[in-house]
Coordinates of C-alpha atoms in Angstrom, one line a residue:
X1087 CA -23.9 2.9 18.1
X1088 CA -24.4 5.3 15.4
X1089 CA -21.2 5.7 13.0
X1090 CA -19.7 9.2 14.7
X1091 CA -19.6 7.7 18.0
X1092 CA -17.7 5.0 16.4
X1093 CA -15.0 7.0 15.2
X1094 CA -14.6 9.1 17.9
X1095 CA -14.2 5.9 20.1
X1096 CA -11.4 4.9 17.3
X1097 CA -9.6 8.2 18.0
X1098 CA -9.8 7.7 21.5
X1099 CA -7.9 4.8 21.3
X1100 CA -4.8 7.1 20.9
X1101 CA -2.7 7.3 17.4
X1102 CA -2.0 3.7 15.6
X1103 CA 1.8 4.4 16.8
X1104 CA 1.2 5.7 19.8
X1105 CA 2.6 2.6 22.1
X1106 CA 3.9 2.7 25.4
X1107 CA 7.5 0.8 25.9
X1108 CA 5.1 -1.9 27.8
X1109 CA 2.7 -2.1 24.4
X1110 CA 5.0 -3.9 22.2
X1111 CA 3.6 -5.0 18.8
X1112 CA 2.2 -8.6 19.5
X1113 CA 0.0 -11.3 17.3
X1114 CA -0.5 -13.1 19.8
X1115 CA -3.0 -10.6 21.3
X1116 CA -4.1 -10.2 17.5
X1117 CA -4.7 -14.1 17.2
X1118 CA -6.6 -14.0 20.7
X1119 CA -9.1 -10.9 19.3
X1120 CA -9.4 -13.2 16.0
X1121 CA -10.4 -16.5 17.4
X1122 CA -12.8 -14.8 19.4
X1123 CA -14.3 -13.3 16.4
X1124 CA -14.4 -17.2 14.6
X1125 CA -11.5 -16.4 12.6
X1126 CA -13.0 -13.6 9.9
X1127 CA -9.3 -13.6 8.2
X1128 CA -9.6 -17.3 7.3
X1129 CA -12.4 -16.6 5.5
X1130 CA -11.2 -15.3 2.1
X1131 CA -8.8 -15.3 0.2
X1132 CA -5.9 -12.7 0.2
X1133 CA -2.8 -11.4 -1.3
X1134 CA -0.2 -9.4 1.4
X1135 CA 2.0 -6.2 0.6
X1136 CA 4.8 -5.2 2.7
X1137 CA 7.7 -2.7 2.0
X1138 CA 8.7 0.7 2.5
X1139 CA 7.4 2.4 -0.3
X1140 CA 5.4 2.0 -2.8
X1141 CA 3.6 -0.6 -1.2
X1142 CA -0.3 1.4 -1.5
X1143 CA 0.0 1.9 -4.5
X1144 CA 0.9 -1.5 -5.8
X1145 CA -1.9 -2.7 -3.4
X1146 CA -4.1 -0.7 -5.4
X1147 CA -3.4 -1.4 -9.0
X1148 CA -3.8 -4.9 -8.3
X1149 CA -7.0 -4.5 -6.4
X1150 CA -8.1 -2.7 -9.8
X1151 CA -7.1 -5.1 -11.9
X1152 CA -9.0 -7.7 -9.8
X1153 CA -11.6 -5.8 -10.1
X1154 CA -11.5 -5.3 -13.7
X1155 CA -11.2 -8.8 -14.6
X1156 CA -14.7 -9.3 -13.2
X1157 CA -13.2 -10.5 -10.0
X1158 CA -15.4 -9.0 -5.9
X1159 CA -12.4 -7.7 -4.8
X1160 CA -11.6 -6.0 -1.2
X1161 CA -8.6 -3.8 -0.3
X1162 CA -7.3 -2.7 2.7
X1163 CA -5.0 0.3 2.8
X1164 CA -3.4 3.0 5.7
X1165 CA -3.6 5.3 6.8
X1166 CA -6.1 7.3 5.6
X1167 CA -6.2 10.7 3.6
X1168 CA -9.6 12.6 4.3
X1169 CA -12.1 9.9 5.6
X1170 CA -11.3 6.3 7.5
X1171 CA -13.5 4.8 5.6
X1172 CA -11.0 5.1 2.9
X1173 CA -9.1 2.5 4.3
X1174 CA -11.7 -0.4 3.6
X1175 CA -12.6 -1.1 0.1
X1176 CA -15.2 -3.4 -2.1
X1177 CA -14.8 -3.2 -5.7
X1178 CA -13.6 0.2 -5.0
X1179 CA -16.5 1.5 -2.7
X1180 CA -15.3 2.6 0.9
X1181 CA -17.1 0.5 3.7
X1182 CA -20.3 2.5 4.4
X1183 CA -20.7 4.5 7.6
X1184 CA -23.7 1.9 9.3
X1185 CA -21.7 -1.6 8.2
X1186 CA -19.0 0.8 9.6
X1187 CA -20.6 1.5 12.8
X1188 CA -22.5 -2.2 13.2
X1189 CA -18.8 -3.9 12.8
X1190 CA -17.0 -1.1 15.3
X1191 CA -19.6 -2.5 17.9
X1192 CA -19.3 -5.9 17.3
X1193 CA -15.2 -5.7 17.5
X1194 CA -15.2 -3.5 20.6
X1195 CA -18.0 -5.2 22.5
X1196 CA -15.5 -8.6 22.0
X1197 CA -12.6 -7.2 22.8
X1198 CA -14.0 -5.6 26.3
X1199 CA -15.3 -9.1 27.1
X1200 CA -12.1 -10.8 26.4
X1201 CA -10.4 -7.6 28.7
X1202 CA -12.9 -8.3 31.5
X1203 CA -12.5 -12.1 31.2
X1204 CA -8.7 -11.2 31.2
X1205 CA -7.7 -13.1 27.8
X1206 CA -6.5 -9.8 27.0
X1207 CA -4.4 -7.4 29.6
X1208 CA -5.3 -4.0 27.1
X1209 CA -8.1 -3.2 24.6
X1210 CA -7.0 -3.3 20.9
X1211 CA -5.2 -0.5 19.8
X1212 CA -6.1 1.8 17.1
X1213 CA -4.6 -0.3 14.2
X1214 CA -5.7 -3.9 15.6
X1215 CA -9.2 -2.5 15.9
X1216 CA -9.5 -1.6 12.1
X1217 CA -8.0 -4.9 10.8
X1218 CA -10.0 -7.0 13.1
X1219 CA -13.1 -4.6 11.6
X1220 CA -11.9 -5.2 7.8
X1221 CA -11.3 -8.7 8.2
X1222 CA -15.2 -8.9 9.8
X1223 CA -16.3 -7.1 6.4
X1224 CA -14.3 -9.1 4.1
X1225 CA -15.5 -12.2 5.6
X1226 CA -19.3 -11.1 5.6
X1227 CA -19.2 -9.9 2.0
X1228 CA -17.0 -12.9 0.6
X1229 CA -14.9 -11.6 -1.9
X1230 CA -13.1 -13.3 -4.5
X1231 CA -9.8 -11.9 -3.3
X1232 CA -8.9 -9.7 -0.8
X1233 CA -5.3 -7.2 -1.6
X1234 CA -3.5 -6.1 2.4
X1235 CA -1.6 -3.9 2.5
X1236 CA 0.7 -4.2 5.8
X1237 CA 0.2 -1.2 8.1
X1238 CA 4.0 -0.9 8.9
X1239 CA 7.0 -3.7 8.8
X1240 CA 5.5 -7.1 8.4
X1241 CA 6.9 -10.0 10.8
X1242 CA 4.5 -8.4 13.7
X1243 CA 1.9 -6.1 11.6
X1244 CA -1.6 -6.8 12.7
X1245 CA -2.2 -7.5 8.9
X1246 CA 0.3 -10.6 9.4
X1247 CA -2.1 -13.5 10.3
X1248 CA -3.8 -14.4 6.8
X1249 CA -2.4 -17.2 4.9
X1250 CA -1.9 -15.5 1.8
X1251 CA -1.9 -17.2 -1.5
X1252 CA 0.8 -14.0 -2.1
X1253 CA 3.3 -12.2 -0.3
X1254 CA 4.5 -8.7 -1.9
X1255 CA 7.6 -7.1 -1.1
X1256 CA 8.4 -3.2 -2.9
X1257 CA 11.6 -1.5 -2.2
X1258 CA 12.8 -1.9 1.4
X1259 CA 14.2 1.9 2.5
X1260 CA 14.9 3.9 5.9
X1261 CA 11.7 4.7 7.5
X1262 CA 10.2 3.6 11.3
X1263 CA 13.9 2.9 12.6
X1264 CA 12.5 3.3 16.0
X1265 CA 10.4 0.4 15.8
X1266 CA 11.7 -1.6 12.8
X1267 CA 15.3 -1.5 12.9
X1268 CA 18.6 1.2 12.1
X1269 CA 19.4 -0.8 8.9
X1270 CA 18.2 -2.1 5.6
X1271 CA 18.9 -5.2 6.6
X1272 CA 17.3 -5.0 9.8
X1273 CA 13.8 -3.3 8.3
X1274 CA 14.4 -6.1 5.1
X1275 CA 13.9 -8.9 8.1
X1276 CA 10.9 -7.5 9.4
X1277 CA 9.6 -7.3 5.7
X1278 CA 10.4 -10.4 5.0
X1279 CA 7.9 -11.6 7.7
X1280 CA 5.1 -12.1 5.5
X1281 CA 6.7 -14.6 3.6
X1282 CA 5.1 -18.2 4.5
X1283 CA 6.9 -21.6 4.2
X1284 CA 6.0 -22.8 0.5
X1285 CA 4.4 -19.8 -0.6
X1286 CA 5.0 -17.6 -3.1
X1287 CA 6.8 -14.5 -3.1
X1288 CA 6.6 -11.4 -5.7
X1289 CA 9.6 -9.3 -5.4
X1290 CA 11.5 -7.0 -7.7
X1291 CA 15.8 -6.7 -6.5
X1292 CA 16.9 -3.6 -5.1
X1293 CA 19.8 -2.5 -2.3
X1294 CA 22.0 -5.8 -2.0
X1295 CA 21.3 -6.1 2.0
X1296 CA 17.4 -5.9 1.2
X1297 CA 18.4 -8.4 -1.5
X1298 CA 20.5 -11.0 0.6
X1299 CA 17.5 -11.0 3.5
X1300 CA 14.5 -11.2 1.6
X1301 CA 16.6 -13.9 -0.6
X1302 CA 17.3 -16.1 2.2
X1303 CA 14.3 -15.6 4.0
X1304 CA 12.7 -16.8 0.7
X1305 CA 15.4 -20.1 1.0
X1306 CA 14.9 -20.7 4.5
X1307 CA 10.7 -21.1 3.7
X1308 CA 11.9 -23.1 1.2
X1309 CA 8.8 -20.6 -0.8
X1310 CA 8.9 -20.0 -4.7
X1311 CA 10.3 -16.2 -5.8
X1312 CA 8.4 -14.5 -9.0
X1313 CA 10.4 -12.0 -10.3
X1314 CA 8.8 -9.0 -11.9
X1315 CA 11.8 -7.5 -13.6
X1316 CA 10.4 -8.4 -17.2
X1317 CA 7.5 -6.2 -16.4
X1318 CA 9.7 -2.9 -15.6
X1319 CA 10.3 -1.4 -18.4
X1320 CA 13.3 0.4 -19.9
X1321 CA 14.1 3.8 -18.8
X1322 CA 17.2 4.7 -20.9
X1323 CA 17.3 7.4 -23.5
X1324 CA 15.3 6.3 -26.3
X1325 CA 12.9 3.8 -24.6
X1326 CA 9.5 3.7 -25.1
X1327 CA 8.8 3.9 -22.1
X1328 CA 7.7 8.3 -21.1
X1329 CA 6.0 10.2 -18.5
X1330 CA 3.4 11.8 -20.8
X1331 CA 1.7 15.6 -19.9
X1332 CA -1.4 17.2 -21.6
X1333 CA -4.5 18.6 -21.1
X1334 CA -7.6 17.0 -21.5
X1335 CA -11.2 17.7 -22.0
X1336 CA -12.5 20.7 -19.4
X1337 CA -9.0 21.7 -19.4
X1338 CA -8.0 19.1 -16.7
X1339 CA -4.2 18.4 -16.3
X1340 CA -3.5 14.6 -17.5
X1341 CA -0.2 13.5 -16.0
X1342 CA 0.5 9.7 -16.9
X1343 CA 2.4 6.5 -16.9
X1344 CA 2.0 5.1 -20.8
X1345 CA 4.5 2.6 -22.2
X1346 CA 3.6 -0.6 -24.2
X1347 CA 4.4 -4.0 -22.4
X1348 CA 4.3 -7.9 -23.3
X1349 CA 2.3 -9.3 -21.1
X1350 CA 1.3 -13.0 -21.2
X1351 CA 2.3 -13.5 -24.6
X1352 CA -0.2 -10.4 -25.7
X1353 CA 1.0 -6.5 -26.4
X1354 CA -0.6 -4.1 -24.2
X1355 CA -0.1 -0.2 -23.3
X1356 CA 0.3 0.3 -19.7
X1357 CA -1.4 3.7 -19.2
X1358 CA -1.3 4.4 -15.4
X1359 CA -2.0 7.5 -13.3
X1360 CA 0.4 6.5 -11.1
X1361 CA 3.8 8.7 -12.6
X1362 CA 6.9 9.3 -11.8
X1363 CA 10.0 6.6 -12.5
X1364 CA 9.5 4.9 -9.4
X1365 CA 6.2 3.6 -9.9
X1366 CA 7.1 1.5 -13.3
X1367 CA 8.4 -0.7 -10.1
X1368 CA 5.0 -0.9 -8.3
X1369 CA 3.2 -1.9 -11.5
X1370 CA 5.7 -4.4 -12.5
X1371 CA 5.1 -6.2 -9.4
X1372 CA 1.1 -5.6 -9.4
X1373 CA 1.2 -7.2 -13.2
X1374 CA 3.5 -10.0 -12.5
X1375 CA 1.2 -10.9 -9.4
X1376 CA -1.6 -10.5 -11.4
X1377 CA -0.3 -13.3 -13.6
X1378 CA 0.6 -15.3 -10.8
X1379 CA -3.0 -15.5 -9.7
X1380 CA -4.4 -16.3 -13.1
X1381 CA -1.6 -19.3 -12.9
X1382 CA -3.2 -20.2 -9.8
X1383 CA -6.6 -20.0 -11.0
X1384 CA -5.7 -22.2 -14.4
X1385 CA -3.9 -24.8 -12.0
X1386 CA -6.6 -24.8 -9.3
X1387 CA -9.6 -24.9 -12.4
X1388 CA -10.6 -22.2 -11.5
X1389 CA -12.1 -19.0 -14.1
X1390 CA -9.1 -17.8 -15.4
X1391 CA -11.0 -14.1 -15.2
X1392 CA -7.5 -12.3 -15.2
X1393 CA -6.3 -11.7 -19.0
X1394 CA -3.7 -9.1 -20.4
X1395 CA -7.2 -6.8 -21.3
X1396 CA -8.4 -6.8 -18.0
X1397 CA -4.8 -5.6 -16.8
X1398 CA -4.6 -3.2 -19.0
X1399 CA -8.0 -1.7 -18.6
X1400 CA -7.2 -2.2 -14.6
X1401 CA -3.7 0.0 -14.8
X1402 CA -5.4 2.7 -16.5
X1403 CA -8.8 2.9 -13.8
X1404 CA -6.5 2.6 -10.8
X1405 CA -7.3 5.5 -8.7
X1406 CA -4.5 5.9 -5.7
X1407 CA -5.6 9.4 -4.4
X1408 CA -2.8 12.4 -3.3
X1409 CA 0.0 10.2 -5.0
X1410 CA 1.2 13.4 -7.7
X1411 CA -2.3 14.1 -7.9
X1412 CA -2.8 17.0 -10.0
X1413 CA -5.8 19.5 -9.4
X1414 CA -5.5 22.1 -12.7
X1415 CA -5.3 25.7 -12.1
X1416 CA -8.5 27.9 -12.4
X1417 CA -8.8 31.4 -13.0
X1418 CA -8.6 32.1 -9.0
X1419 CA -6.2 29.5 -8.2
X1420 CA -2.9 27.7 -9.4
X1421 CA -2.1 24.5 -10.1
X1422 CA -1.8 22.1 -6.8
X1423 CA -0.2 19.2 -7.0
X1424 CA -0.5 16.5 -4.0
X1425 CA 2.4 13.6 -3.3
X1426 CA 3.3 11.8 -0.1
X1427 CA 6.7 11.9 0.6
X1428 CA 7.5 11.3 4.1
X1429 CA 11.0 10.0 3.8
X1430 CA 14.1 10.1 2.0
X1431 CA 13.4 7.8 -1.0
X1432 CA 9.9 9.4 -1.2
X1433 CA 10.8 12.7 -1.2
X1434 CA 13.6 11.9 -4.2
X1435 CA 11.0 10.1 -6.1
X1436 CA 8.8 13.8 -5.6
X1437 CA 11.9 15.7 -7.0
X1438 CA 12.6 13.3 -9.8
X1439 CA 8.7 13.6 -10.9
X1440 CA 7.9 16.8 -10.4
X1441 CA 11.8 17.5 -13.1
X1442 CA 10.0 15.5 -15.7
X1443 CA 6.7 16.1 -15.3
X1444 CA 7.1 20.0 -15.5
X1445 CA 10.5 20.5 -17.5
X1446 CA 10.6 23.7 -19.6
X1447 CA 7.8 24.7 -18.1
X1448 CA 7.6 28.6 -16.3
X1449 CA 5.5 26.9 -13.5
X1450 CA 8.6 24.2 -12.2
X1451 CA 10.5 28.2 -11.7
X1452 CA 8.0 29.3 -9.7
X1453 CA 7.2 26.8 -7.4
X1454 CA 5.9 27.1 -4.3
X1455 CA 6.4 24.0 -1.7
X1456 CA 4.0 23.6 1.2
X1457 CA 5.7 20.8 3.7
X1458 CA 4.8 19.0 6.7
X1459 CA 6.1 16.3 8.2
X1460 CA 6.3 13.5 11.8
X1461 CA 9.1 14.3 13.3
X1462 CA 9.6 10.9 14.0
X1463 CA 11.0 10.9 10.4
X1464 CA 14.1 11.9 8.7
X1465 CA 13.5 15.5 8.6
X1466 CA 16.7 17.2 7.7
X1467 CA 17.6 14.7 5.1
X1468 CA 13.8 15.3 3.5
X1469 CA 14.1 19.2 3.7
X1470 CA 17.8 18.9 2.0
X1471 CA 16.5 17.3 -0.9
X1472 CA 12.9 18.6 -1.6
X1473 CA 13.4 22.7 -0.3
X1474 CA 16.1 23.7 -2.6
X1475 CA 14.1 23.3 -5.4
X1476 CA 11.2 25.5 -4.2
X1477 CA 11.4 29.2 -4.9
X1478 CA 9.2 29.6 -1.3
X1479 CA 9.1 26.9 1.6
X1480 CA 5.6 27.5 4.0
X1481 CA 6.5 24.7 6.5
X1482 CA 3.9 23.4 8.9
X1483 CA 1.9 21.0 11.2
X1484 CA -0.9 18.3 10.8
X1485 CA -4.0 17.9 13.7
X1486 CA -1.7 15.0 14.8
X1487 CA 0.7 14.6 18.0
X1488 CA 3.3 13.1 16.1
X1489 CA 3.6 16.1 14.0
X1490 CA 6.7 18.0 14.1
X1491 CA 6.7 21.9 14.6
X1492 CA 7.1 24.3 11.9
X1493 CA 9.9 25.6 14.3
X1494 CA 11.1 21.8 14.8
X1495 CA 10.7 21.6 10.5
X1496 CA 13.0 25.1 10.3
X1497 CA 15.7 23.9 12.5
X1498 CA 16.0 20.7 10.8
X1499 CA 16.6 22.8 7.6
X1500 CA 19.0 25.2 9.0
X1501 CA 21.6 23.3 7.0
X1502 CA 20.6 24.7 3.9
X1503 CA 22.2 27.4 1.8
X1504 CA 19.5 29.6 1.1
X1505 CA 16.9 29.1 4.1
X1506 CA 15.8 32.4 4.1
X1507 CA 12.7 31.5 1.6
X1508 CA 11.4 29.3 5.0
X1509 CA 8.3 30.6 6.1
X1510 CA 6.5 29.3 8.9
X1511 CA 2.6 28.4 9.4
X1512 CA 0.4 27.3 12.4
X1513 CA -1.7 25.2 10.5
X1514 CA -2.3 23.7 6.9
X1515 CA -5.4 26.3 6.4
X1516 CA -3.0 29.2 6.8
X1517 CA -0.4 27.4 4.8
X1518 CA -2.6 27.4 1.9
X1519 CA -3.8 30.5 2.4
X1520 CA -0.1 31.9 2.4
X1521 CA 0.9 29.5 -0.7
X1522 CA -1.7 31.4 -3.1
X1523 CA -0.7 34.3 -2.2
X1524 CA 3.0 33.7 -3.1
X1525 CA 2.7 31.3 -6.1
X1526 CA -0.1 33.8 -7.8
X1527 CA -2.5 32.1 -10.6
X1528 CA 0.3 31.0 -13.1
X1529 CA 2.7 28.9 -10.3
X1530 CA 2.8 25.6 -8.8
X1531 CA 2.1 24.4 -4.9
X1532 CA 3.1 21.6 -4.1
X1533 CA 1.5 19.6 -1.1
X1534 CA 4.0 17.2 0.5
X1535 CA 5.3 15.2 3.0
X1536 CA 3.0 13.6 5.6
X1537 CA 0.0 12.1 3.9
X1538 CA -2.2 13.7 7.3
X1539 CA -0.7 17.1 5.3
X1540 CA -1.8 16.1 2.0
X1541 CA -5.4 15.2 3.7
X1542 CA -5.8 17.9 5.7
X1543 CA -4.9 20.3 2.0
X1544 CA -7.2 17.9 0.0
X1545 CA -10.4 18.2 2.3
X1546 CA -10.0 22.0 3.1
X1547 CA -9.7 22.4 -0.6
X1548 CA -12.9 20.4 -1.3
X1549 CA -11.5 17.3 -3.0
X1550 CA -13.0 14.1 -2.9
X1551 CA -11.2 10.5 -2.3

C-alpha cells in the first residue's frame, strides 16, 4: 500500500469525532484491536498527559528534555497541524511516510480480520487507528520512553491502555461538554481517568472542583501526588521571571519564556519558546516530571541520564509549532503570528500574550485577527474575548465538517459592541489574502482559533512543522 493510499483510507474513516450515538467511546474494542496486535503498548515504557489545555505542549517539552538527556524518546501528539505524520515522533523525527504506510496496512488488515471474524462489530475509527499505528512504531523501534498525550478526556481515550510510569494532569477547563461532561468537575473525572492505582501523579492545583476530583481520585488509587508548584515561578511585579522580545540574527522575531529556576539542587535559566503566562504551568509540570523520572531511574539503577543541564538545554530546543509562533515581517508581508485558541481559557491565554508580548508597540494598534473556529465550541464566549481587541475581524472556515460558518462565527458575535469591523471569508486562502491587504506591511495578523485554521494558514504560507 503506498503511503497516499494510506491516508486517504484514514480520512475515509470519517473525522476522529465524528461518532454516531451507537459509537460510543469504548476500550474494550481498543483492548480487542491491541491483543490482536500482541500488545505493542506493553512494550515500552510511557508517561500519559491528559487535561484541557496545555497538555501538547507539556507533552513536548518533556519529550525534549528526554531527548536531550541522551534518552530514544517517542511522542505522540493530536491532532495534527499541516502533515499526520506530525503526530508520531522519534527523537523529534515524524514517522516516515513508508514505516507510515507498512504499519497503516498491518493495523487495518487486523482490524478487518477481527470485523469479519466478528470480534469487532465496526472497523477502528479514525483516532483508534492512529494510536494502534503509534503504539506499533514505538514498540518496533524500542524507545527509552514514550511521552502520550491523551487525544481528548482520559477515562475512555484510546491513549488510556498503557500502564504509565506517569500520569499528567494540566488545567482542567470547559471544552468537549458534548462528550465529556457540562462541568469542571464532570470533565476533571474523565481526566482523572489516567490515574492508575499506586502510580504516580504530576499535577499542579487549579479551579477547587478540578482540585477536589483529581484529589480524591488520587486518594481513592491510593497513587502518590508530585506537585510541581516549586517549579512555577513568580509572576508578581518585580519577579524575575519576563516574557522577553527581540530580534535576532536575520532579523527573525525571538519571543521567549526566560526566567532562572532551582532545579535539583542546581540554578538554571529556563529559556523556552513556549510564551505567554500560562505556559510557566506546562513547564513546571514537564520539569517536575522530568525529575520524577530521574528519581525513578536512581531507585530502579538505572542511568540517571536526566540532570538539571539536560532540562535546561531541553526547554530551550523544544519546538511546539503554531503555539504563538512568530513568522517576522518581510518587506512584502507583515508580521504573522500563529496560536491555537479554541476555547475560552485558550483564547484568554492569546489575549494575555499577545498584551505583553507587543505592549507599546504600533503593531498591537493595528492588529488584524483572522479567526476560525468548530462550532462545536464555545463560539460567542471566544469571539467576546479575542475580537474586541482586533482593529479588523476576517472570520472563516477550515476543510473540515465540523467547522462552523463564517455566517455561523458572525452570529455568534453579534453580541458585540463594535461588530461592524467583521468581515467574512469563504476560505482560509481568501482570509489571508484579505488580512494583508488590511493590516499593510507594518501590522500584525494574527492566526487563531482552530488549530485545522492555523494549519491550513501555516501550509498555504509555506511553513514547515
Amino acid at each position: 500500500m503506498s503511503y497516499e493510499t494510506a491516508i486517504e483510507q484514514m480520512y475515509a474513516l470519517g473525522h476522529e469525532l465524528a461518532h454516531t450515538p451507537a459509537r460510543k467511546f469504548d476500550l474494550a474494542h481498543m483492548r480487542v484491536l491491541l491483543t490482536a496486535l500482541k500488545n505493542p503498548e506493553s512494550r515500552f515504557p510511557a508517561v500519559l498527559v491528559a487535561g484541557t489545555n496545555g497538555k501538547g505542549s507539556t507533552a513536548a517539552t518533556l519529550a525534549s528534555i528526554l531527548k536531550a538527556s541522551g534518552l530514544k524518546t517517542g511522542l505522540y501528539t493530536s491532532p495534527h497541524l499541516i502533515q499526520i505524520n506530525e503526530r508520531i515522533r522519534l527523537n523529534g523525527q515524524a514517522i516516515g511516510d513508508d514505516d507510515f504506510a507498512m504499519l497503516h496496512g498491518v493495523v487495518d488488515q487486523t482490524a478487518e480480520r477481527l470485523v469479519g471474524d466478528g470480534n469487532l462489530p465496526w472497523h477502528p475509527s479514525f483516532f483508534e487507528m492512529l494510536t494502534a499505528i503509534a503504539f506499533e512504531y514505538f514498540a518496533r523501534s524500542r524507545p527509552d520512553m514514550v511521552v502520550l498525550e491523551v487525544g481528548m478526556g482520559g477515562r475512555l481515550d484510546a491513549t488510556n491502555v498503557v500502564n504509565p510510569r506517569i500520569s499528567i494532569i494540566t488545567d482542567v477547563a470547559l471544552d468537549h461538554q458534548k462528550y465529556l461532561g457540562e462541568t469542571i468537575g464532570e470533565i476533571a473525572q474523565e481526566k482523572a481517568g489516567i490515574i492508575r492505582p499506586g502510580g504516580v501523579v504530576v499535577t499542579l492545583p487549579q479551579l477547587p472542583e478540578a482540585n477536589d476530583v483529581i484529589g480524591n481520585a488520587i486518594l481513592d488509587a491510593d497513587a502518590r501526588a508530585v506537585n510541581a508548584v516549586p517549579y512555577v515561578p513568580s509572576v508578581s511585579p518585580g519577579s524575575v521571571s519576563s516574557l522577553s522580545s527581540d530580534v535576532g540574527d536575520g532579523g527573525k522575531a525571538n519571543i521567549r519564556n526566560r526566567y532562572p529556576l532551582e532545579v535539583m539542587g542546581t540554578r538554571i535559566m529556563v529559556d523556552s519558546p513556549l510564551v505567554g503566562r500560562h505556559q510557566l504551568r506546562n513547564l513546571a509540570l514537564a520539569i517536575a516530571a522530568a525529575e520524577e523520572l530521574h528519581n525513578q531511574q536512581l531507585r530502579n539503577q538505572g542511568l540517571a541520564q536526566i540532570t538539571p543541564a539536560t532540562i535546561e538545554r531541553g526547554i530551550r530546543d523544544t519546538n511546539w509549532p503554531g503555539r504563538f509562533q512568530v513568522l517576522p515581517a518581510t518587506t512584502d508581508d507583515p508580521e504573522y503570528v500563529f496560536d491555537v485558541a479554541h476555547n475560552p481559557a485558550g483564547a484568554w491565554a492569546l489575549r494575555s500574550t499577545l498584551s505583553v508580548a507587543y505592549q507599546n508597540s504600533e503593531k498591537a494598534r493595528n492588529l488584524t485577527l483572522v479567526f476560525g473556529v468548530m462550532r462545536d465550541k464555545a463560539v460567542q464566549e471566544i469571539a467576546e474575548i479575542l475580537f474586541p481587541i482586533a482593529e479588523r475581524v476576517i472570520v472563516t472556515h477550515a476543510n473540515n465538517p465540523r467547522s462552523a460558518t463564517p455566517r455561523e462565527i458572525r452570529q455568534a458575535a453579534s453580541r458585540i459592541a463594535d461588530s461592524t469591523n467583521i468581515e467574512e471569508a469563504i476560505d482560509v486562502a481568501s482570509a489571508l489574502n484579505r488580512a494583508r491587504e488590511v493590516a499593510g506591511t507594518g501590522g500584525l495578523i494574527v492566526v487563531t482559533g482552530s488549530i485545522y485554521i492555523v494549519g491550513e494558514a501555516m501550509r498555504m504560507l509555506g511553513l514547515r512543522i
